[in-house]
Amino acid sequence: MVFVPASEKGDESDYTNLISITEKLTGLTIKTIKVTDYNAAVEAMRAGRAHIAWYGGKTYVKAAEIANAEAFAAGVRPGEKDAGYYTYFVVKKDSKLKKFVDVKNKILSLNTIGSTSGDLIPQVELNKINLSIKNKDHFKKVFYSGSHDACLLAVLNNQSDVCGMSSRNFEARIEDGTIRLEEVRIIHKSDRVPPPPLAYSKSIPEEDRKKIKKAVLQAHLHGEIGGYGGKMSHYMEVKDSDYNVLRDVIKLLSKNNN
């Protein structure tokens, strides 16, 4: 199983219980590999080194296209009914930026090229207010910090004026005390983003895929489980067509940037 690198805190440890419950229920052994970028997560599955993956939405779309990946489940946080999440644009509490349009000519930090909520969706949201990270006149500077956490810390450390990041990571860092809510403000929230899925390779036997899916969807009945952003109440079923909305925005953004 391979993981995209969304957080400084290490996503792999969030999945330990889920993996061990899945192993018990299926009789399969699941080893984990961690990679340093989004493309490497796709390549691991394409090369047959990974059979299961936790992907971001945009990375999944690529993996479905070139690595025979199929989304099957996504984690739902405690107290929520849906696995979807959002992009937040975050500033420091005392920032002069009050409205989303105020980000023009400022320093923007993002996650990594290929991130859904830390690259693709921020670009889509900026596009709606006629701003583009590709236009040198629109921002003083745009940089990729390497993770959602680092993107947020860049704001707190005055290296950027605003960051575009995952709501999941934002909430997880509030919960673990890395940041305090009174230090920051959210100036814009995107529309719902399809959840980052667990996916398996269609090259593994169908019988094994069915076993894995059933185990993941029932895992919460067998103990505490985690996922992207920490603790999960359960996993819900997702399917490939749930990601068509991302395919559409990828095409739209590509057209607008040409």
Coordinates of C-alpha atoms in Angstrom, one line a residue:
M1 CA 0.0 0.0 0.0
V2 CA 1.4 3.4 -1.0
F3 CA 0.5 6.9 0.4
V4 CA 0.7 10.3 -1.2
P5 CA 2.6 12.7 1.0
A6 CA -0.1 15.1 2.2
S7 CA 1.0 15.9 5.7
E8 CA 4.2 16.5 7.7
K9 CA 2.7 14.3 10.4
G10 CA 3.0 11.1 8.3
D11 CA -0.1 9.7 6.8
E12 CA 1.0 6.1 7.2
S13 CA 0.5 6.0 11.0
D14 CA -3.1 7.2 10.6
Y15 CA -3.8 3.9 8.7
T16 CA -2.1 1.4 11.0
N17 CA -5.3 0.2 12.6
L18 CA -7.3 0.1 9.4
I19 CA -4.5 -2.0 7.8
S20 CA -4.3 -4.4 10.6
I21 CA -8.1 -4.9 10.8
T22 CA -8.2 -5.4 7.0
E23 CA -5.4 -8.0 7.3
K24 CA -7.3 -9.9 9.9
L25 CA -10.6 -9.8 8.0
T26 CA -9.1 -10.8 4.6
G27 CA -6.1 -13.0 5.5
L28 CA -3.9 -10.9 3.3
T29 CA -0.7 -9.2 4.3
I30 CA -0.4 -5.5 3.6
K31 CA 3.0 -3.9 3.6
T32 CA 3.3 -0.1 3.4
I33 CA 5.6 2.1 1.3
K34 CA 5.9 5.8 1.5
V35 CA 6.8 8.0 -1.4
T36 CA 7.9 11.7 -1.5
D37 CA 5.7 13.0 -4.3
Y38 CA 2.3 12.4 -6.0
N39 CA 3.7 11.1 -9.3
A40 CA 5.7 8.4 -7.4
A41 CA 2.5 7.1 -5.8
V42 CA 1.0 6.6 -9.3
E43 CA 4.2 5.1 -10.6
A44 CA 4.3 2.6 -7.8
M45 CA 1.0 1.2 -8.8
R46 CA 1.7 1.4 -12.5
A47 CA 4.9 -0.6 -12.0
G48 CA 3.2 -3.2 -9.9
R49 CA 5.0 -2.3 -6.7
A50 CA 1.8 -1.1 -5.0
H51 CA -1.6 -2.9 -5.2
I52 CA -3.5 -0.5 -2.9
A53 CA -3.0 3.2 -2.5
W54 CA -4.3 6.2 -0.6
Y55 CA -4.5 9.0 -3.3
G56 CA -5.6 12.6 -3.4
G57 CA -8.5 13.1 -5.9
K58 CA -6.4 14.6 -8.7
T59 CA -3.7 11.9 -8.3
Y60 CA -6.4 9.2 -8.4
V61 CA -7.7 10.6 -11.7
K62 CA -4.2 10.2 -13.1
A63 CA -3.8 6.7 -11.6
A64 CA -7.1 5.6 -13.0
E65 CA -5.9 6.8 -16.4
I66 CA -2.5 5.2 -16.5
A67 CA -2.1 2.8 -13.6
N68 CA -5.3 0.7 -13.7
A69 CA -6.5 2.1 -10.4
E70 CA -10.1 1.9 -9.1
A71 CA -11.4 4.0 -6.2
F72 CA -13.4 2.0 -3.7
A73 CA -13.7 3.7 -0.3
A74 CA -13.1 7.0 1.5
G75 CA -12.9 7.9 5.2
V76 CA -15.7 9.8 7.0
R77 CA -14.6 11.9 10.0
P78 CA -16.5 11.5 13.3
G79 CA -19.7 13.6 13.4
E80 CA -19.8 13.9 9.6
K81 CA -22.0 12.0 7.1
D82 CA -19.9 12.6 4.0
A83 CA -16.2 12.0 3.1
G84 CA -16.0 15.1 0.9
Y85 CA -13.8 18.0 2.0
Y86 CA -12.9 21.6 1.0
T87 CA -10.0 23.9 0.1
Y88 CA -9.6 26.7 2.6
F89 CA -7.7 29.9 1.9
V90 CA -6.2 30.8 5.3
V91 CA -4.6 34.1 6.5
K92 CA -3.2 35.2 9.9
K93 CA -5.8 36.7 12.3
D94 CA -4.3 40.2 12.0
S95 CA -3.9 40.1 8.2
K96 CA -5.2 43.0 6.1
L97 CA -6.7 40.5 3.7
K98 CA -10.5 40.4 4.5
K99 CA -12.1 39.2 1.3
F100 CA -11.0 36.5 -1.2
V101 CA -10.4 39.2 -3.9
D102 CA -7.8 40.8 -1.6
V103 CA -5.3 38.0 -2.4
K104 CA -4.3 39.8 -5.7
N105 CA -0.6 40.9 -5.6
K106 CA 0.1 39.0 -2.4
I107 CA 2.3 36.0 -1.6
L108 CA 0.5 32.7 -2.0
S109 CA 1.7 29.4 -0.6
L110 CA 0.3 26.1 -1.9
N111 CA 1.0 22.4 -1.1
T112 CA 2.6 20.5 -4.0
I113 CA 2.0 20.3 -7.7
G114 CA -0.5 17.5 -8.1
S115 CA -2.3 18.1 -4.8
T116 CA -6.1 18.3 -5.2
S117 CA -7.0 20.7 -2.4
G118 CA -3.6 22.3 -2.3
D119 CA -3.0 23.0 -6.0
L120 CA -5.9 22.1 -8.4
I121 CA -8.8 23.5 -6.4
P122 CA -7.0 26.6 -5.3
Q123 CA -6.4 27.3 -9.0
V124 CA -10.0 26.7 -9.8
E125 CA -11.2 29.0 -7.1
L126 CA -8.8 31.8 -8.1
N127 CA -10.0 31.3 -11.7
K128 CA -13.5 32.2 -10.6
I129 CA -12.2 35.7 -9.5
N130 CA -10.1 36.0 -12.7
L131 CA -6.8 35.3 -11.1
S132 CA -4.2 32.8 -12.2
I133 CA -1.0 31.6 -10.5
K134 CA 0.5 31.4 -14.0
N135 CA 0.1 35.2 -14.5
K136 CA 3.1 37.0 -13.0
D137 CA 1.0 40.2 -12.6
H138 CA -1.5 38.6 -10.4
F139 CA 0.7 37.6 -7.4
K140 CA 3.8 39.0 -5.9
K141 CA 5.0 35.4 -5.5
V142 CA 3.5 31.9 -5.6
F143 CA 5.4 28.9 -4.1
Y144 CA 4.8 25.3 -3.3
S145 CA 5.8 24.5 0.3
G146 CA 5.7 20.7 0.1
S147 CA 2.8 19.8 2.3
H148 CA -0.5 21.3 3.6
D149 CA 1.1 21.7 7.0
A150 CA 4.1 23.6 5.7
C151 CA 1.8 25.8 3.5
L152 CA -0.1 26.9 6.7
L153 CA 3.2 27.4 8.7
A154 CA 4.4 29.7 5.9
V155 CA 1.5 31.9 6.7
L156 CA 2.1 31.8 10.5
N157 CA 5.8 32.5 10.0
N158 CA 5.1 35.5 7.7
Q159 CA 6.6 33.8 4.6
S160 CA 3.3 34.0 2.8
D161 CA 0.2 36.2 3.1
V162 CA -2.3 33.4 2.3
C163 CA -2.3 29.7 1.8
G164 CA -4.6 27.3 -0.1
M165 CA -4.9 24.1 1.8
S166 CA -7.0 21.1 2.7
S167 CA -9.8 21.5 5.3
R168 CA -8.9 18.1 6.6
N169 CA -5.3 19.1 7.4
F170 CA -6.5 22.5 8.8
E171 CA -8.9 20.8 11.2
A172 CA -6.3 18.1 12.2
R173 CA -3.7 20.8 13.1
I174 CA -6.3 22.6 15.2
E175 CA -7.2 19.3 17.0
D176 CA -3.6 18.4 17.7
G177 CA -2.7 21.9 18.9
T178 CA -0.2 22.7 16.2
I179 CA -2.1 25.9 15.5
R180 CA -4.8 27.7 17.5
L181 CA -8.0 28.9 15.9
E182 CA -7.5 32.4 17.3
E183 CA -4.2 32.7 15.3
V184 CA -5.8 32.4 11.8
R185 CA -8.8 33.3 9.7
I186 CA -10.4 31.4 6.7
I187 CA -11.2 34.0 4.0
H188 CA -12.6 31.6 1.5
K189 CA -14.0 28.0 1.3
S190 CA -14.3 26.1 -1.9
D191 CA -17.2 24.0 -3.1
R192 CA -17.2 20.3 -1.9
V193 CA -14.2 18.4 -3.2
P194 CA -14.6 14.6 -3.9
P195 CA -12.8 12.7 -1.1
P196 CA -9.3 11.4 -1.3
P197 CA -9.9 7.7 -2.0
L198 CA -8.5 4.4 -1.2
A199 CA -7.9 2.6 -4.5
Y200 CA -6.8 -0.8 -5.6
S201 CA -5.2 -2.0 -8.8
K202 CA -7.5 -3.8 -11.2
S203 CA -4.5 -6.1 -11.8
I204 CA -5.1 -7.9 -8.5
P205 CA -7.7 -10.7 -8.6
E206 CA -11.3 -9.6 -8.3
E207 CA -11.9 -11.9 -5.4
D208 CA -9.1 -10.1 -3.4
R209 CA -10.5 -6.7 -4.4
K210 CA -14.0 -7.7 -3.1
K211 CA -12.4 -8.9 0.2
I212 CA -10.4 -5.7 0.7
K213 CA -13.4 -3.5 0.0
K214 CA -15.7 -5.4 2.3
A215 CA -13.1 -5.4 5.1
V216 CA -12.5 -1.6 4.8
L217 CA -16.2 -0.8 4.8
Q218 CA -16.7 -2.9 7.9
A219 CA -13.5 -2.0 9.7
H220 CA -15.1 0.4 12.1
L221 CA -17.1 -2.5 13.6
H222 CA -13.8 -4.1 14.7
G223 CA -12.0 -1.2 16.4
E224 CA -10.9 2.4 16.2
I225 CA -9.8 3.4 12.7
G226 CA -8.0 6.4 11.1
G227 CA -7.3 7.9 7.7
Y228 CA -6.5 11.2 6.1
G229 CA -6.8 13.9 8.8
G230 CA -6.7 11.5 11.7
K231 CA -9.6 9.6 13.3
M232 CA -12.4 8.3 11.1
S233 CA -15.8 7.1 12.2
H234 CA -16.1 4.7 9.2
Y235 CA -15.4 4.3 5.5
M236 CA -18.0 4.9 2.8
E237 CA -18.1 3.4 -0.7
V238 CA -16.9 5.5 -3.6
K239 CA -16.7 4.7 -7.3
D240 CA -14.7 6.0 -10.2
S241 CA -17.6 8.2 -11.6
D242 CA -17.6 10.2 -8.4
Y243 CA -14.3 11.8 -9.7
N244 CA -15.8 13.0 -13.0
V245 CA -16.3 16.4 -11.4
L246 CA -12.5 16.6 -10.9
R247 CA -11.9 15.4 -14.5
D248 CA -14.1 18.3 -15.7
V249 CA -12.3 20.9 -13.6
I250 CA -8.9 19.6 -14.7
K251 CA -10.0 20.0 -18.4
L252 CA -11.4 23.4 -17.7
L253 CA -8.3 24.7 -15.9
S254 CA -6.1 23.3 -18.7
K255 CA -8.1 25.1 -21.3
N256 CA -8.1 28.4 -19.4
N257 CA -4.4 28.3 -18.8
N258 CA -3.5 27.7 -22.4

